[in-house]
Every structure is written in structure tokens, then in C-alpha cells.
């Protein structure tokens, strides 16, 4: 019996020892697998880091487009841009009627006039009559104003243009005539203009202006002058020079104008077939019936 028990105990002891040995070998296998996993994971991490570094260097080497860079320009850059727009040396000494601001568009409505070389002869003749100390310069574009120059927000442009278009579509074409050279100034008295005053067609222009005033009022913008003196400016200079222009000069201007119109009567009148609106660098035409 004891021998049997001993045999059983030896058998169990042998079994227990074998189990412990197998367990130790299993632990080694598990540890080896874990180490291999850690090494594999570490290798993958190293590869990812290397790829990330290469991608980072590649991104850093690509220059950003100037359009994107300008989106994040600092205040000094914006100030320089504003200063450039208000630099009077770049506008022949002219001063803005209102401060430059992004999104604001200088806007006005007018009747265009297309001059030619013969009409330019009239302008040259008028300049010769003026005192030599007046630095008069020819206007860039000839027109008869139907509104003040107002500030229009960019997102208002389409709506404003459409309201003017609707108001102009029922007007018929008509004829304008000029009869008197006259001096004018802008509201700020920073510039003077020599213009040709309108005679025939004044009432037609007034009707157009009244309609345009309603469009301006819809956007809470200032209307045209209450009693407008419609004219086409042809020359301008800095400052208010009206006190320097004597009656003798005005008489000489009138005589020069009349002599030219007697020789070239076709230039005294012109047909108004369209009204235009300029806002910033955009032009819109409204054809009359």
C-alpha cells in the first residue's frame, strides 16, 4: 500500500516537475513573442517618424501662393496698401473725397460724351485764353454728372445697378446743347473745373436725376444737388481758383467758345442715347429708348 502510495506520489511529483518545466518553457516562448511584437512595433514607429519627418521637410519646402499669404497679412501691410491709395503724388495732387476702405467703391451716374480731335482743338483754344499761372489739365473722361460720387459697398453693386436700370428703361433719348463756359469747384474746394454749361436738355437731365435720386435714397446715399447746374467739365486744377479768374478772362473764354461753335456747330449739340454708371473699375450702360 505504501509502495503504491509512493509510486503515486512519485508519479505526481514527476508530473508536477514536468508541468513546472513546461510552464517555464511556455513563459520563455510568450516573452520571446512579446519581445518580437515590441521590436516590430518599435520598428513601425521608427518608420512612421521617418515618413513624418520627410513629409514635414517636403511641406516646408513648398512656398505658399501669394494669394494665401495676403489673406493673413499683418496690419503694417494693410496700412501700406491704404497709404498707397491715398498718396496724392500718384493722383496728380488730388485728394479723395472720402477715406479709402476695403469694400468701398466710388460710384457715380452720368451721361458719357465721346470727344474727338476737333473738339480737343476747342479745349486747346480755351487753355490759351486762361492765365499762364493756372495749371489746368484736361479731364480724363468727359461726361455730364447725374449724381454725386458716393460710397457704395461691394455687395450692394448689383442691386443698385439693377434699380437704376429699371428706372432708366422708360426714358427716351434726347439732345443736349452747351452754351457757356463756367468755373466750378468740388464740395471740399480742393479742385476747380472749367465746364461747359448745359442749356437745351436741362429738364431731361433733371428728370433722370430725380429717378437716380430715388435709387440712391433706397441705399441711404446722398442725393444730387437741389438746384443742379448741369455741365460737362473739360479742365481741372488743384484748389479753388475762382477768385483768380477775372471778368475779362471769362469774356475771352466765352468769345473763344462762340467762335468755335460758329465754325463747328455740330459740336454745340449731342444726342443722349445712354446713361452710364461707374463703380470702382466697373462700367454699366443703360440705353434709352
Coordinates of C-alpha atoms in Angstrom, one line a residue:
X1 CA 0.0 0.0 0.0
X2 CA 2.8 2.3 1.0
X3 CA 4.7 1.3 -2.1
X4 CA 1.6 2.1 -4.1
X5 CA 1.3 5.5 -2.4
X6 CA 4.9 6.2 -3.0
X7 CA 4.6 5.3 -6.6
X8 CA 1.6 7.6 -6.8
X9 CA 3.4 10.4 -5.1
X10 CA 6.4 9.9 -7.3
X11 CA 4.1 9.9 -10.3
X12 CA 2.5 13.2 -9.1
X13 CA 5.9 14.6 -8.1
X14 CA 7.2 13.7 -11.5
X15 CA 4.2 15.2 -13.2
X16 CA 4.4 18.3 -11.1
X17 CA 8.0 18.8 -12.0
X18 CA 7.3 18.2 -15.7
X19 CA 4.5 20.8 -15.5
X20 CA 6.7 23.4 -13.9
X21 CA 9.3 22.8 -16.6
X22 CA 6.8 23.1 -19.4
X23 CA 5.4 26.3 -17.8
X24 CA 8.9 27.8 -17.8
X25 CA 9.4 26.9 -21.4
X26 CA 6.0 28.4 -22.2
X27 CA 6.9 31.6 -20.4
X28 CA 10.0 31.9 -22.5
X29 CA 8.0 31.4 -25.6
X30 CA 5.5 34.1 -24.6
X31 CA 8.2 36.5 -23.6
X32 CA 10.0 35.9 -26.9
X33 CA 6.8 36.6 -28.8
X34 CA 6.2 39.8 -26.8
X35 CA 9.7 41.0 -27.4
X36 CA 9.3 40.4 -31.1
X37 CA 6.0 42.3 -31.1
X38 CA 7.6 45.2 -29.2
X39 CA 10.5 45.2 -31.6
X40 CA 8.1 45.1 -34.6
X41 CA 6.0 47.9 -33.1
X42 CA 9.2 49.9 -32.4
X43 CA 10.3 49.4 -36.0
X44 CA 6.9 50.6 -37.3
X45 CA 7.1 53.6 -35.1
X46 CA 10.6 54.4 -36.4
X47 CA 9.3 54.1 -40.0
X48 CA 6.3 56.4 -39.2
X49 CA 8.6 59.0 -37.6
X50 CA 10.9 59.0 -40.6
X51 CA 8.0 59.3 -43.0
X52 CA 6.6 62.2 -40.9
X53 CA 10.0 64.0 -40.9
X54 CA 10.3 63.6 -44.7
X55 CA 6.7 64.9 -45.2
X56 CA 7.4 67.8 -42.9
X57 CA 10.5 68.7 -44.8
X58 CA 8.6 68.4 -48.1
X59 CA 5.8 70.7 -46.9
X60 CA 8.2 73.2 -45.5
X61 CA 10.0 73.4 -48.9
X62 CA 6.8 74.3 -50.8
X63 CA 6.2 78.1 -51.0
X64 CA 2.7 79.3 -50.2
X65 CA 0.9 81.2 -53.1
X66 CA 0.9 85.0 -52.6
X67 CA -2.9 85.0 -52.6
X68 CA -2.9 82.9 -49.4
X69 CA -0.1 84.9 -47.8
X70 CA -2.1 88.1 -48.4
X71 CA -5.1 86.6 -46.6
X72 CA -3.0 86.7 -43.4
X73 CA -1.1 89.9 -44.0
X74 CA -0.3 92.0 -40.9
X75 CA -1.6 95.4 -40.1
X76 CA 1.5 97.1 -41.4
X77 CA 0.9 95.6 -44.9
X78 CA -2.7 96.8 -44.9
X79 CA -1.5 100.2 -43.8
X80 CA 0.9 100.4 -46.7
X81 CA -1.8 99.5 -49.1
X82 CA -4.0 102.2 -47.7
X83 CA -1.2 104.7 -47.8
X84 CA -0.6 103.9 -51.5
X85 CA -4.2 104.6 -52.3
X86 CA -4.1 108.0 -50.5
X87 CA -0.7 109.0 -51.9
X88 CA -1.5 112.3 -53.7
X89 CA 1.7 112.2 -55.7
X90 CA 0.2 109.2 -57.6
X91 CA -3.0 111.1 -58.4
X92 CA -1.5 114.4 -59.6
X93 CA -2.2 116.0 -56.2
X94 CA -5.9 115.1 -56.0
X95 CA -7.3 114.3 -52.6
X96 CA -10.0 111.7 -52.0
X97 CA -13.4 113.0 -51.0
X98 CA -13.6 110.1 -48.6
X99 CA -11.1 107.8 -47.0
X100 CA -10.1 104.6 -48.8
X101 CA -11.5 101.5 -47.2
X102 CA -11.6 97.9 -48.5
X103 CA -15.0 97.0 -49.8
X104 CA -16.0 100.7 -50.5
X105 CA -16.4 101.6 -54.2
X106 CA -16.6 105.1 -55.5
X107 CA -19.7 105.3 -57.6
X108 CA -21.4 107.9 -59.8
X109 CA -24.0 108.0 -62.6
X110 CA -23.5 110.2 -65.7
X111 CA -24.1 110.9 -69.4
X112 CA -21.0 110.0 -71.4
X113 CA -19.5 112.2 -74.1
X114 CA -17.1 110.9 -76.8
X115 CA -14.8 113.7 -77.8
X116 CA -12.7 113.7 -81.0
X117 CA -9.6 115.6 -82.2
X118 CA -11.7 118.6 -83.4
X119 CA -13.3 119.0 -80.0
X120 CA -9.9 118.8 -78.5
X121 CA -9.0 121.9 -80.6
X122 CA -11.7 123.8 -78.7
X123 CA -10.1 122.8 -75.4
X124 CA -6.6 123.9 -76.5
X125 CA -8.0 127.3 -77.6
X126 CA -9.7 127.7 -74.2
X127 CA -6.4 126.9 -72.4
X128 CA -4.6 129.6 -74.3
X129 CA -7.0 132.2 -73.0
X130 CA -6.5 131.3 -69.3
X131 CA -3.8 132.9 -67.2
X132 CA -0.5 131.1 -67.5
X133 CA -0.1 130.6 -63.8
X134 CA -3.2 128.3 -63.7
X135 CA -2.0 124.7 -64.1
X136 CA -5.1 123.4 -65.9
X137 CA -5.2 119.8 -67.0
X138 CA -7.6 118.0 -69.3
X139 CA -10.2 115.8 -67.7
X140 CA -9.7 112.1 -68.2
X141 CA -13.2 111.3 -69.3
X142 CA -15.9 113.8 -70.5
X143 CA -19.3 113.4 -69.0
X144 CA -22.3 115.2 -67.6
X145 CA -22.9 114.1 -64.0
X146 CA -26.3 112.9 -62.8
X147 CA -25.2 112.1 -59.2
X148 CA -22.6 112.9 -56.7
X149 CA -19.7 110.5 -56.2
X150 CA -20.9 108.2 -53.4
X151 CA -19.5 105.3 -51.5
X152 CA -21.1 102.0 -52.4
X153 CA -20.4 98.8 -50.6
X154 CA -19.3 96.0 -52.9
X155 CA -22.2 93.7 -52.0
X156 CA -24.7 96.5 -53.0
X157 CA -23.4 97.0 -56.5
X158 CA -25.6 94.5 -58.3
X159 CA -28.8 95.7 -56.5
X160 CA -28.0 99.3 -57.0
X161 CA -27.3 98.9 -60.7
X162 CA -30.5 97.0 -61.2
X163 CA -32.6 99.7 -59.6
X164 CA -31.0 102.3 -61.8
X165 CA -31.5 100.1 -64.9
X166 CA -35.2 99.7 -64.1
X167 CA -35.7 103.5 -63.7
X168 CA -33.9 104.4 -66.9
X169 CA -35.6 101.9 -69.2
X170 CA -38.7 104.2 -69.8
X171 CA -36.7 107.3 -70.8
X172 CA -36.3 108.3 -74.4
X173 CA -33.2 109.7 -76.0
X174 CA -32.9 113.5 -76.3
X175 CA -30.5 116.3 -77.3
X176 CA -28.2 118.3 -75.1
X177 CA -26.5 121.6 -76.0
X178 CA -23.8 123.7 -74.4
X179 CA -23.8 127.5 -74.4
X180 CA -21.5 128.9 -71.7
X181 CA -18.0 128.1 -70.2
X182 CA -18.2 128.3 -66.4
X183 CA -16.0 127.5 -63.4
X184 CA -17.0 125.1 -60.7
X185 CA -15.4 123.5 -57.6
X186 CA -15.9 120.2 -55.8
X187 CA -17.6 120.2 -52.4
X188 CA -14.3 120.3 -50.5
X189 CA -13.0 123.2 -52.6
X190 CA -9.8 121.2 -53.3
X191 CA -10.2 121.3 -57.0
X192 CA -11.6 123.7 -59.6
X193 CA -13.1 122.8 -63.0
X194 CA -13.8 124.6 -66.2
X195 CA -17.0 123.2 -67.6
X196 CA -19.5 123.8 -70.4
X197 CA -22.9 124.6 -69.0
X198 CA -25.9 122.8 -70.4
X199 CA -28.8 124.8 -71.9
X200 CA -31.1 122.6 -74.1
X201 CA -31.9 119.3 -72.3
X202 CA -31.7 120.7 -68.8
X203 CA -35.2 119.4 -67.9
X204 CA -34.5 116.0 -69.4
X205 CA -31.4 115.7 -67.2
X206 CA -33.4 116.8 -64.2
X207 CA -35.9 114.1 -64.8
X208 CA -33.1 111.5 -65.0
X209 CA -31.5 112.8 -61.8
X210 CA -34.8 112.7 -59.9
X211 CA -35.1 109.0 -60.7
X212 CA -31.5 108.3 -59.8
X213 CA -32.0 110.1 -56.5
X214 CA -34.7 107.6 -55.6
X215 CA -32.3 104.7 -56.2
X216 CA -29.7 106.5 -54.1
X217 CA -32.3 107.0 -51.3
X218 CA -33.0 103.3 -51.2
X219 CA -29.4 102.7 -50.2
X220 CA -29.4 105.8 -47.9
X221 CA -26.8 107.5 -50.1
X222 CA -26.7 111.3 -50.6
X223 CA -28.8 112.7 -53.5
X224 CA -27.7 115.1 -56.2
X225 CA -27.7 118.9 -55.7
X226 CA -31.0 120.5 -55.1
X227 CA -30.7 123.0 -57.9
X228 CA -28.1 121.5 -60.2
X229 CA -26.1 123.4 -62.8
X230 CA -25.6 120.6 -65.3
X231 CA -22.3 120.9 -67.1
X232 CA -19.5 118.9 -68.7
X233 CA -16.1 119.5 -67.1
X234 CA -13.3 119.7 -69.6
X235 CA -10.3 121.1 -67.5
X236 CA -9.3 120.9 -63.8
X237 CA -6.7 122.1 -61.4
X238 CA -5.9 122.0 -57.7
X239 CA -7.5 124.4 -55.3
X240 CA -10.3 127.0 -55.6
X241 CA -9.2 129.4 -58.3
X242 CA -12.4 131.2 -59.0
X243 CA -11.1 134.4 -57.3
X244 CA -8.2 134.4 -59.8
X245 CA -10.5 134.3 -62.8
X246 CA -11.4 137.9 -63.8
X247 CA -14.4 139.0 -65.8
X248 CA -12.0 139.7 -68.7
X249 CA -10.9 136.1 -68.7
X250 CA -14.5 134.9 -68.6
X251 CA -15.4 137.1 -71.6
X252 CA -12.4 135.8 -73.5
X253 CA -13.5 132.2 -72.8
X254 CA -17.0 132.9 -74.0
X255 CA -15.8 134.6 -77.2
X256 CA -13.4 131.7 -77.9
X257 CA -16.2 129.2 -77.3
X258 CA -18.7 131.1 -79.5
X259 CA -16.2 131.4 -82.4
X260 CA -15.5 127.7 -82.4
X261 CA -19.2 126.8 -82.3
X262 CA -19.9 129.1 -85.3
X263 CA -17.3 127.3 -87.3
X264 CA -18.3 123.8 -85.9
X265 CA -22.0 124.0 -85.0
X266 CA -22.2 120.2 -84.8
X267 CA -20.3 120.3 -81.5
X268 CA -22.7 122.5 -79.8
X269 CA -25.2 119.7 -79.5
X270 CA -25.1 115.9 -79.0
X271 CA -27.6 113.2 -78.7
X272 CA -28.0 111.4 -75.3
X273 CA -28.7 107.8 -76.0
X274 CA -27.4 106.2 -72.9
X275 CA -26.7 106.7 -69.2
X276 CA -23.7 105.0 -67.5
X277 CA -22.8 104.1 -64.0
X278 CA -19.2 103.7 -62.9
X279 CA -18.4 101.9 -59.6
X280 CA -14.7 101.3 -59.0
X281 CA -13.3 99.9 -62.2
X282 CA -16.7 98.6 -63.4
X283 CA -18.9 100.3 -66.0
X284 CA -22.6 99.7 -66.6
X285 CA -24.6 101.1 -69.5
X286 CA -28.4 101.9 -69.6
X287 CA -29.6 102.5 -73.1
X288 CA -32.5 104.9 -73.5
X289 CA -35.5 104.2 -75.8

